[in-house]
């Protein structure tokens, strides 16, 4: 972009074309937004150090702010001036969380489970003890973001016996996602970033079992707000601030608009049980799987072709989003045949 604006800043009026397309009046202000994670932090109220924002869905995103720039190999950031001026943004992430549970549900569903709600699977899993009677899973089906950035990482289900049932498999993957979150928090902590609570939004908030499991595995209280959609509430807060409400201050708007619905406190006795599984079984599993995968890969290595051709193409992610049409025209006039376009749901 030619100019960076803070989130919640009025950047102009809606264009006539956009107003006609959206059927809106032309006097409406256009307010600077931001990436879903940044806006979600505002909606969760995570705009002060010590709070971990956990945005859940098909993946998990762990976001926090610090008062000064801190970084480590096991995290992303710090990004100075984000999500708001005077703060530094840091993050961790898991590529496959809710998507793993959706895959698992499809895999283990027979005629009896056809159309069964997620809560029913949770109720079945609640009858299984911590550690799933020796069954442990890796949730890294689509690679690992943090604390080890590895796009080639893969998932696993290890320790199966004839005594294991569907509820064991379901719980093993629920636990694996929580262990992955614990690993991401450990990665952020390696840079000296500490947390007193987790503020959660998204799909996990609809599962009482999974909420409690996140609290027990991490040993941190989990706070769920009245509005479980953090990015949506964040947009409302930024719009309110831009139009003069809450004295035009994001901090005041957060204090008045973000309201807690419930707090899930960790069971520290269970935390010790989870901690043992996490350290002795889950953490060693990823390196072991990686070693096996590398061994198989070496056997399958084929000599490279004598000549390899590569194509470098421009990306719209790097253009001025206020003039995407202009960027496309420049690429066309420059003779580009391929353009990279990033799409997010």
mmCIF file of C-alpha atoms in Angstrom:
data_model
loop_
_atom_site.group_PDB
_atom_site.id
_atom_site.type_symbol
_atom_site.label_atom_id
_atom_site.label_comp_id
_atom_site.label_asym_id
_atom_site.label_seq_id
_atom_site.Cartn_x
_atom_site.Cartn_y
_atom_site.Cartn_z
ATOM 1 C CA UNK A 1 0.000 0.000 0.000
ATOM 2 C CA UNK A 2 1.098 3.559 -0.650
ATOM 3 C CA UNK A 3 0.052 4.608 2.864
ATOM 4 C CA UNK A 4 -0.546 2.582 6.025
ATOM 5 C CA UNK A 5 -3.497 3.546 8.203
ATOM 6 C CA UNK A 6 -4.255 2.370 11.722
ATOM 7 C CA UNK A 7 -7.273 0.095 12.091
ATOM 8 C CA UNK A 8 -10.376 2.108 12.949
ATOM 9 C CA UNK A 9 -9.299 5.124 10.881
ATOM 10 C CA UNK A 10 -11.796 6.699 8.478
ATOM 11 C CA UNK A 11 -10.131 6.609 5.065
ATOM 12 C CA UNK A 12 -12.888 8.213 3.004
ATOM 13 C CA UNK A 13 -16.433 7.834 1.730
ATOM 14 C CA UNK A 14 -17.831 4.851 -0.087
ATOM 15 C CA UNK A 15 -17.453 5.196 -3.843
ATOM 16 C CA UNK A 16 -20.490 5.754 -6.016
ATOM 17 C CA UNK A 17 -19.906 2.455 -7.805
ATOM 18 C CA UNK A 18 -19.635 0.504 -4.563
ATOM 19 C CA UNK A 19 -22.654 2.274 -3.084
ATOM 20 C CA UNK A 20 -24.779 1.381 -6.097
ATOM 21 C CA UNK A 21 -23.570 -2.221 -6.059
ATOM 22 C CA UNK A 22 -24.244 -2.638 -2.312
ATOM 23 C CA UNK A 23 -27.378 -0.484 -2.362
ATOM 24 C CA UNK A 24 -26.007 1.858 0.283
ATOM 25 C CA UNK A 25 -26.125 5.669 0.590
ATOM 26 C CA UNK A 26 -23.038 7.492 -0.716
ATOM 27 C CA UNK A 27 -22.369 9.377 2.546
ATOM 28 C CA UNK A 28 -21.222 6.243 4.438
ATOM 29 C CA UNK A 29 -17.672 6.315 5.809
ATOM 30 C CA UNK A 30 -15.164 3.629 4.840
ATOM 31 C CA UNK A 31 -13.118 2.508 7.849
ATOM 32 C CA UNK A 32 -9.708 0.847 7.759
ATOM 33 C CA UNK A 33 -9.955 -2.798 8.774
ATOM 34 C CA UNK A 34 -7.238 -5.413 8.879
ATOM 35 C CA UNK A 35 -6.427 -9.132 8.669
ATOM 36 C CA UNK A 36 -8.921 -11.404 10.406
ATOM 37 C CA UNK A 37 -6.423 -12.161 13.189
ATOM 38 C CA UNK A 38 -5.789 -8.479 13.950
ATOM 39 C CA UNK A 39 -9.478 -7.595 13.967
ATOM 40 C CA UNK A 40 -10.237 -10.744 15.945
ATOM 41 C CA UNK A 41 -7.803 -9.682 18.665
ATOM 42 C CA UNK A 42 -9.762 -6.473 19.099
ATOM 43 C CA UNK A 43 -13.026 -8.438 19.283
ATOM 44 C CA UNK A 44 -11.533 -10.764 21.888
ATOM 45 C CA UNK A 45 -10.137 -7.871 23.902
ATOM 46 C CA UNK A 46 -6.554 -9.098 23.488
ATOM 47 C CA UNK A 47 -4.928 -5.695 23.212
ATOM 48 C CA UNK A 48 -2.750 -5.888 26.329
ATOM 49 C CA UNK A 49 0.186 -8.161 27.251
ATOM 50 C CA UNK A 50 -0.574 -11.340 29.183
ATOM 51 C CA UNK A 51 -3.618 -12.366 27.121
ATOM 52 C CA UNK A 52 -3.569 -15.090 24.467
ATOM 53 C CA UNK A 53 -6.188 -14.843 21.765
ATOM 54 C CA UNK A 54 -7.146 -18.263 20.395
ATOM 55 C CA UNK A 55 -9.174 -18.080 17.192
ATOM 56 C CA UNK A 56 -10.490 -21.532 16.315
ATOM 57 C CA UNK A 57 -12.061 -23.069 13.250
ATOM 58 C CA UNK A 58 -10.608 -25.426 10.681
ATOM 59 C CA UNK A 59 -7.266 -24.301 12.124
ATOM 60 C CA UNK A 60 -6.056 -22.660 15.361
ATOM 61 C CA UNK A 61 -4.433 -19.235 15.492
ATOM 62 C CA UNK A 62 -2.651 -18.158 18.689
ATOM 63 C CA UNK A 63 -2.216 -14.368 18.832
ATOM 64 C CA UNK A 64 -0.872 -11.969 21.426
ATOM 65 C CA UNK A 65 0.662 -8.538 21.857
ATOM 66 C CA UNK A 66 3.749 -7.358 23.680
ATOM 67 C CA UNK A 67 4.873 -3.901 24.702
ATOM 68 C CA UNK A 68 8.263 -4.427 23.047
ATOM 69 C CA UNK A 69 9.452 -6.526 20.117
ATOM 70 C CA UNK A 70 10.273 -10.114 21.109
ATOM 71 C CA UNK A 71 10.938 -13.055 18.851
ATOM 72 C CA UNK A 72 12.155 -16.654 18.728
ATOM 73 C CA UNK A 73 12.531 -19.390 16.103
ATOM 74 C CA UNK A 74 9.415 -21.123 17.422
ATOM 75 C CA UNK A 75 6.981 -18.267 16.626
ATOM 76 C CA UNK A 76 6.125 -15.589 14.058
ATOM 77 C CA UNK A 77 6.751 -11.932 14.805
ATOM 78 C CA UNK A 78 7.119 -9.594 16.443
ATOM 79 C CA UNK A 79 5.426 -7.196 14.051
ATOM 80 C CA UNK A 80 5.802 -3.651 15.349
ATOM 81 C CA UNK A 81 2.746 -1.390 15.265
ATOM 82 C CA UNK A 82 0.226 -4.208 14.966
ATOM 83 C CA UNK A 83 -2.585 -4.702 15.545
ATOM 84 C CA UNK A 84 -2.664 -1.176 16.963
ATOM 85 C CA UNK A 85 -0.067 1.598 17.273
ATOM 86 C CA UNK A 86 2.266 1.139 20.241
ATOM 87 C CA UNK A 87 1.910 -2.654 20.312
ATOM 88 C CA UNK A 88 3.850 -5.587 18.862
ATOM 89 C CA UNK A 89 2.017 -8.575 17.385
ATOM 90 C CA UNK A 90 3.229 -12.176 17.833
ATOM 91 C CA UNK A 91 1.588 -15.409 16.763
ATOM 92 C CA UNK A 92 1.662 -19.173 16.564
ATOM 93 C CA UNK A 93 -0.595 -21.500 14.659
ATOM 94 C CA UNK A 94 -1.843 -24.999 13.922
ATOM 95 C CA UNK A 95 -2.817 -25.773 10.331
ATOM 96 C CA UNK A 96 -5.263 -28.600 11.074
ATOM 97 C CA UNK A 97 -7.580 -28.611 14.083
ATOM 98 C CA UNK A 98 -11.299 -28.431 13.367
ATOM 99 C CA UNK A 99 -10.563 -29.861 9.924
ATOM 100 C CA UNK A 100 -8.987 -32.914 11.576
ATOM 101 C CA UNK A 101 -12.089 -33.487 13.698
ATOM 102 C CA UNK A 102 -14.301 -33.191 10.627
ATOM 103 C CA UNK A 103 -12.089 -35.760 8.871
ATOM 104 C CA UNK A 104 -12.183 -38.019 11.935
ATOM 105 C CA UNK A 105 -15.973 -37.803 12.184
ATOM 106 C CA UNK A 106 -16.309 -38.821 8.555
ATOM 107 C CA UNK A 107 -13.804 -41.657 8.993
ATOM 108 C CA UNK A 108 -15.347 -43.318 12.046
ATOM 109 C CA UNK A 109 -19.017 -42.756 11.215
ATOM 110 C CA UNK A 110 -20.924 -45.893 10.280
ATOM 111 C CA UNK A 111 -24.646 -46.409 9.907
ATOM 112 C CA UNK A 112 -25.191 -45.932 13.627
ATOM 113 C CA UNK A 113 -23.337 -42.577 13.656
ATOM 114 C CA UNK A 114 -24.746 -41.212 10.389
ATOM 115 C CA UNK A 115 -25.982 -37.684 11.076
ATOM 116 C CA UNK A 116 -24.703 -37.810 14.644
ATOM 117 C CA UNK A 117 -23.901 -34.428 16.220
ATOM 118 C CA UNK A 118 -20.372 -33.542 17.322
ATOM 119 C CA UNK A 119 -21.600 -33.373 20.918
ATOM 120 C CA UNK A 120 -22.550 -37.034 20.814
ATOM 121 C CA UNK A 121 -19.000 -37.936 19.830
ATOM 122 C CA UNK A 122 -17.772 -35.702 22.665
ATOM 123 C CA UNK A 123 -20.054 -37.506 25.125
ATOM 124 C CA UNK A 124 -18.591 -40.825 23.991
ATOM 125 C CA UNK A 125 -15.045 -39.483 24.334
ATOM 126 C CA UNK A 126 -15.769 -38.190 27.848
ATOM 127 C CA UNK A 127 -16.006 -41.807 29.010
ATOM 128 C CA UNK A 128 -12.367 -42.419 27.996
ATOM 129 C CA UNK A 129 -9.547 -41.634 30.419
ATOM 130 C CA UNK A 130 -6.790 -39.093 29.764
ATOM 131 C CA UNK A 131 -4.194 -40.559 27.426
ATOM 132 C CA UNK A 132 -6.812 -42.683 25.610
ATOM 133 C CA UNK A 133 -5.462 -45.955 27.022
ATOM 134 C CA UNK A 134 -2.152 -45.511 25.251
ATOM 135 C CA UNK A 135 -3.462 -44.031 21.989
ATOM 136 C CA UNK A 136 -1.867 -40.764 20.843
ATOM 137 C CA UNK A 137 -2.400 -38.685 17.697
ATOM 138 C CA UNK A 138 -0.619 -35.953 15.754
ATOM 139 C CA UNK A 139 -2.892 -33.277 14.303
ATOM 140 C CA UNK A 140 -0.337 -31.994 11.738
ATOM 141 C CA UNK A 141 -2.204 -33.334 8.702
ATOM 142 C CA UNK A 142 -1.350 -30.267 6.598
ATOM 143 C CA UNK A 143 2.086 -29.491 7.956
ATOM 144 C CA UNK A 144 3.185 -27.656 11.071
ATOM 145 C CA UNK A 145 3.137 -23.868 11.464
ATOM 146 C CA UNK A 146 4.649 -23.480 14.936
ATOM 147 C CA UNK A 147 6.608 -24.160 17.067
ATOM 148 C CA UNK A 148 8.358 -26.151 14.296
ATOM 149 C CA UNK A 149 7.638 -24.696 10.863
ATOM 150 C CA UNK A 150 7.530 -27.738 8.608
ATOM 151 C CA UNK A 151 5.174 -27.910 5.601
ATOM 152 C CA UNK A 152 6.050 -31.582 5.138
ATOM 153 C CA UNK A 153 4.918 -32.647 8.643
ATOM 154 C CA UNK A 154 2.159 -35.231 8.645
ATOM 155 C CA UNK A 155 -0.428 -36.580 11.064
ATOM 156 C CA UNK A 156 -0.347 -39.878 12.904
ATOM 157 C CA UNK A 157 -2.340 -42.216 15.121
ATOM 158 C CA UNK A 158 -0.050 -44.405 17.196
ATOM 159 C CA UNK A 159 -0.659 -47.093 19.806
ATOM 160 C CA UNK A 160 -3.753 -48.805 18.414
ATOM 161 C CA UNK A 161 -4.869 -52.084 19.988
ATOM 162 C CA UNK A 162 -7.923 -54.279 19.511
ATOM 163 C CA UNK A 163 -9.400 -52.793 22.680
ATOM 164 C CA UNK A 164 -9.578 -49.279 21.229
ATOM 165 C CA UNK A 165 -12.945 -48.043 19.999
ATOM 166 C CA UNK A 166 -14.263 -45.043 18.097
ATOM 167 C CA UNK A 167 -14.436 -42.962 21.258
ATOM 168 C CA UNK A 168 -10.714 -43.524 21.841
ATOM 169 C CA UNK A 169 -9.865 -42.296 18.352
ATOM 170 C CA UNK A 170 -12.121 -39.245 18.738
ATOM 171 C CA UNK A 171 -10.596 -38.314 22.079
ATOM 172 C CA UNK A 172 -7.041 -38.909 20.831
ATOM 173 C CA UNK A 173 -7.504 -36.261 18.137
ATOM 174 C CA UNK A 174 -9.226 -33.856 20.553
ATOM 175 C CA UNK A 175 -6.239 -34.220 22.872
ATOM 176 C CA UNK A 176 -3.740 -33.858 20.017
ATOM 177 C CA UNK A 177 -5.126 -30.436 19.069
ATOM 178 C CA UNK A 178 -4.836 -29.320 22.697
ATOM 179 C CA UNK A 179 -1.268 -30.635 22.929
ATOM 180 C CA UNK A 180 -0.470 -28.710 19.745
ATOM 181 C CA UNK A 181 -1.853 -25.553 21.341
ATOM 182 C CA UNK A 182 0.312 -26.222 24.405
ATOM 183 C CA UNK A 183 3.341 -26.556 22.088
ATOM 184 C CA UNK A 184 2.536 -23.214 20.427
ATOM 185 C CA UNK A 185 2.230 -21.526 23.829
ATOM 186 C CA UNK A 186 5.582 -23.032 24.840
ATOM 187 C CA UNK A 187 7.038 -21.621 21.633
ATOM 188 C CA UNK A 188 5.802 -18.123 22.462
ATOM 189 C CA UNK A 189 7.020 -18.510 26.037
ATOM 190 C CA UNK A 190 10.524 -19.267 24.741
ATOM 191 C CA UNK A 191 10.705 -15.596 23.748
ATOM 192 C CA UNK A 192 9.814 -14.538 27.284
ATOM 193 C CA UNK A 193 6.123 -14.013 26.551
ATOM 194 C CA UNK A 194 3.906 -15.201 29.395
ATOM 195 C CA UNK A 195 0.128 -15.538 29.620
ATOM 196 C CA UNK A 196 -2.398 -15.423 32.447
ATOM 197 C CA UNK A 197 -5.447 -16.518 30.429
ATOM 198 C CA UNK A 198 -6.730 -17.581 27.015
ATOM 199 C CA UNK A 199 -9.546 -15.673 25.308
ATOM 200 C CA UNK A 200 -11.176 -17.983 22.790
ATOM 201 C CA UNK A 201 -13.436 -17.492 19.771
ATOM 202 C CA UNK A 202 -14.771 -19.824 17.118
ATOM 203 C CA UNK A 203 -15.932 -23.413 16.834
ATOM 204 C CA UNK A 204 -14.277 -24.839 19.943
ATOM 205 C CA UNK A 205 -16.477 -22.602 22.121
ATOM 206 C CA UNK A 206 -19.424 -24.857 21.212
ATOM 207 C CA UNK A 207 -17.815 -27.931 22.822
ATOM 208 C CA UNK A 208 -17.786 -28.018 26.631
ATOM 209 C CA UNK A 209 -15.472 -31.042 26.635
ATOM 210 C CA UNK A 210 -12.957 -29.460 24.271
ATOM 211 C CA UNK A 211 -13.030 -26.135 26.115
ATOM 212 C CA UNK A 212 -12.227 -27.857 29.405
ATOM 213 C CA UNK A 213 -9.547 -29.931 27.702
ATOM 214 C CA UNK A 214 -7.832 -26.780 26.381
ATOM 215 C CA UNK A 215 -7.831 -25.344 29.905
ATOM 216 C CA UNK A 216 -6.574 -28.558 31.499
ATOM 217 C CA UNK A 217 -3.812 -29.219 28.957
ATOM 218 C CA UNK A 218 -2.460 -25.654 28.991
ATOM 219 C CA UNK A 219 -3.069 -25.026 32.692
ATOM 220 C CA UNK A 220 -4.630 -21.648 31.839
ATOM 221 C CA UNK A 221 -8.164 -20.289 32.337
ATOM 222 C CA UNK A 222 -10.147 -20.122 29.083
ATOM 223 C CA UNK A 223 -12.481 -17.143 28.685
ATOM 224 C CA UNK A 224 -15.454 -17.258 26.302
ATOM 225 C CA UNK A 225 -17.183 -14.008 25.403
ATOM 226 C CA UNK A 226 -20.848 -13.262 24.862
ATOM 227 C CA UNK A 227 -19.980 -12.891 21.179
ATOM 228 C CA UNK A 228 -18.060 -15.990 20.105
ATOM 229 C CA UNK A 229 -17.177 -14.417 16.734
ATOM 230 C CA UNK A 230 -14.142 -12.294 17.649
ATOM 231 C CA UNK A 231 -13.471 -10.876 14.148
ATOM 232 C CA UNK A 232 -17.114 -9.855 13.733
ATOM 233 C CA UNK A 233 -17.176 -8.020 17.070
ATOM 234 C CA UNK A 234 -13.797 -6.488 16.232
ATOM 235 C CA UNK A 235 -15.285 -4.972 13.074
ATOM 236 C CA UNK A 236 -18.136 -3.485 15.103
ATOM 237 C CA UNK A 237 -15.693 -2.020 17.629
ATOM 238 C CA UNK A 238 -13.512 -0.418 14.945
ATOM 239 C CA UNK A 239 -16.580 1.011 13.207
ATOM 240 C CA UNK A 240 -17.902 2.431 16.471
ATOM 241 C CA UNK A 241 -14.565 4.072 17.256
ATOM 242 C CA UNK A 242 -14.278 5.533 13.762
ATOM 243 C CA UNK A 243 -17.702 7.142 14.005
ATOM 244 C CA UNK A 244 -16.931 8.833 17.337
ATOM 245 C CA UNK A 245 -18.365 6.437 19.900
ATOM 246 C CA UNK A 246 -16.385 5.521 23.036
ATOM 247 C CA UNK A 247 -14.473 8.818 22.742
ATOM 248 C CA UNK A 248 -12.903 7.493 19.549
ATOM 249 C CA UNK A 249 -10.629 5.133 21.535
ATOM 250 C CA UNK A 250 -10.270 1.426 20.763
ATOM 251 C CA UNK A 251 -9.211 0.661 24.340
ATOM 252 C CA UNK A 252 -12.385 2.211 25.774
ATOM 253 C CA UNK A 253 -14.569 0.515 23.169
ATOM 254 C CA UNK A 254 -13.046 -2.867 24.023
ATOM 255 C CA UNK A 255 -13.665 -2.299 27.736
ATOM 256 C CA UNK A 256 -17.319 -1.430 27.080
ATOM 257 C CA UNK A 257 -18.194 -3.803 24.218
ATOM 258 C CA UNK A 258 -16.268 -7.028 24.975
ATOM 259 C CA UNK A 259 -18.140 -8.927 27.691
ATOM 260 C CA UNK A 260 -17.257 -12.319 29.149
ATOM 261 C CA UNK A 261 -19.854 -15.077 29.134
ATOM 262 C CA UNK A 262 -17.956 -17.720 31.125
ATOM 263 C CA UNK A 263 -14.515 -18.716 32.378
ATOM 264 C CA UNK A 264 -13.348 -22.333 32.273
ATOM 265 C CA UNK A 265 -10.742 -22.905 34.971
ATOM 266 C CA UNK A 266 -8.165 -25.688 34.591
ATOM 267 C CA UNK A 267 -8.332 -28.798 36.750
ATOM 268 C CA UNK A 268 -4.716 -28.853 37.926
ATOM 269 C CA UNK A 269 -4.829 -32.548 38.884
ATOM 270 C CA UNK A 270 -5.811 -33.369 35.297
ATOM 271 C CA UNK A 271 -3.240 -30.875 34.046
ATOM 272 C CA UNK A 272 -0.514 -33.002 35.624
ATOM 273 C CA UNK A 273 -1.872 -36.106 33.862
ATOM 274 C CA UNK A 274 -1.982 -34.322 30.510
ATOM 275 C CA UNK A 275 1.466 -32.857 31.127
ATOM 276 C CA UNK A 276 2.938 -36.355 31.435
ATOM 277 C CA UNK A 277 1.375 -37.500 28.144
ATOM 278 C CA UNK A 278 2.438 -34.275 26.425
ATOM 279 C CA UNK A 279 6.079 -34.559 27.473
ATOM 280 C CA UNK A 280 6.603 -38.325 27.235
ATOM 281 C CA UNK A 281 4.443 -39.243 24.234
ATOM 282 C CA UNK A 282 3.146 -36.334 22.134
ATOM 283 C CA UNK A 283 6.341 -34.262 21.892
ATOM 284 C CA UNK A 284 8.648 -37.162 20.914
ATOM 285 C CA UNK A 285 6.183 -38.410 18.300
ATOM 286 C CA UNK A 286 6.671 -35.704 15.647
ATOM 287 C CA UNK A 287 10.491 -36.161 15.405
ATOM 288 C CA UNK A 288 10.000 -39.930 15.231
ATOM 289 C CA UNK A 289 7.473 -39.654 12.396
ATOM 290 C CA UNK A 290 9.738 -37.188 10.591
ATOM 291 C CA UNK A 291 12.664 -39.624 10.762
ATOM 292 C CA UNK A 292 10.542 -42.434 9.311
ATOM 293 C CA UNK A 293 9.241 -40.171 6.540
ATOM 294 C CA UNK A 294 12.749 -38.987 5.637
ATOM 295 C CA UNK A 295 13.946 -42.583 5.431
ATOM 296 C CA UNK A 296 11.166 -43.463 2.996
ATOM 297 C CA UNK A 297 11.798 -40.296 1.000
ATOM 298 C CA UNK A 298 15.472 -41.173 0.517
ATOM 299 C CA UNK A 299 14.480 -44.506 -0.996
ATOM 300 C CA UNK A 300 12.132 -42.798 -3.424
ATOM 301 C CA UNK A 301 14.537 -40.046 -4.525
ATOM 302 C CA UNK A 302 14.913 -39.845 -8.284
ATOM 303 C CA UNK A 303 17.800 -38.093 -10.056
ATOM 304 C CA UNK A 304 16.811 -34.585 -11.212
ATOM 305 C CA UNK A 305 16.212 -33.881 -14.855
ATOM 306 C CA UNK A 306 19.107 -32.349 -16.718
ATOM 307 C CA UNK A 307 17.159 -29.143 -17.335
ATOM 308 C CA UNK A 308 14.581 -27.696 -14.967
ATOM 309 C CA UNK A 309 12.398 -24.712 -15.820
ATOM 310 C CA UNK A 310 10.886 -22.346 -13.285
ATOM 311 C CA UNK A 311 8.292 -19.633 -13.697
ATOM 312 C CA UNK A 312 8.362 -16.513 -11.507
ATOM 313 C CA UNK A 313 5.064 -14.665 -11.453
ATOM 314 C CA UNK A 314 3.785 -11.552 -9.636
ATOM 315 C CA UNK A 315 1.460 -11.909 -6.645
ATOM 316 C CA UNK A 316 -1.626 -9.800 -6.039
ATOM 317 C CA UNK A 317 -0.936 -10.179 -2.320
ATOM 318 C CA UNK A 318 1.881 -7.657 -2.788
ATOM 319 C CA UNK A 319 -0.101 -5.088 -4.754
ATOM 320 C CA UNK A 320 -1.989 -2.009 -3.599
ATOM 321 C CA UNK A 321 -5.379 -3.512 -2.698
ATOM 322 C CA UNK A 322 -6.978 -0.123 -3.218
ATOM 323 C CA UNK A 323 -6.170 -0.496 -6.933
ATOM 324 C CA UNK A 324 -6.249 -4.214 -7.752
ATOM 325 C CA UNK A 325 -7.661 -3.410 -11.197
ATOM 326 C CA UNK A 326 -4.636 -1.227 -11.890
ATOM 327 C CA UNK A 327 -2.276 -3.986 -10.757
ATOM 328 C CA UNK A 328 -3.963 -6.509 -13.056
ATOM 329 C CA UNK A 329 -3.725 -4.088 -15.964
ATOM 330 C CA UNK A 330 -0.014 -3.513 -15.299
ATOM 331 C CA UNK A 331 0.595 -7.267 -15.302
ATOM 332 C CA UNK A 332 -1.324 -7.671 -18.533
ATOM 333 C CA UNK A 333 0.556 -4.838 -20.218
ATOM 334 C CA UNK A 334 3.818 -6.332 -18.991
ATOM 335 C CA UNK A 335 3.079 -9.578 -20.800
ATOM 336 C CA UNK A 336 2.537 -11.708 -17.685
ATOM 337 C CA UNK A 337 0.783 -15.003 -18.369
ATOM 338 C CA UNK A 338 0.489 -16.169 -14.751
ATOM 339 C CA UNK A 339 -0.549 -14.243 -11.615
ATOM 340 C CA UNK A 340 -0.559 -15.588 -8.065
ATOM 341 C CA UNK A 341 -3.840 -14.966 -6.257
ATOM 342 C CA UNK A 342 -4.308 -15.821 -2.581
ATOM 343 C CA UNK A 343 -7.847 -16.719 -1.489
ATOM 344 C CA UNK A 344 -9.060 -17.104 2.124
ATOM 345 C CA UNK A 345 -12.416 -18.360 3.333
#
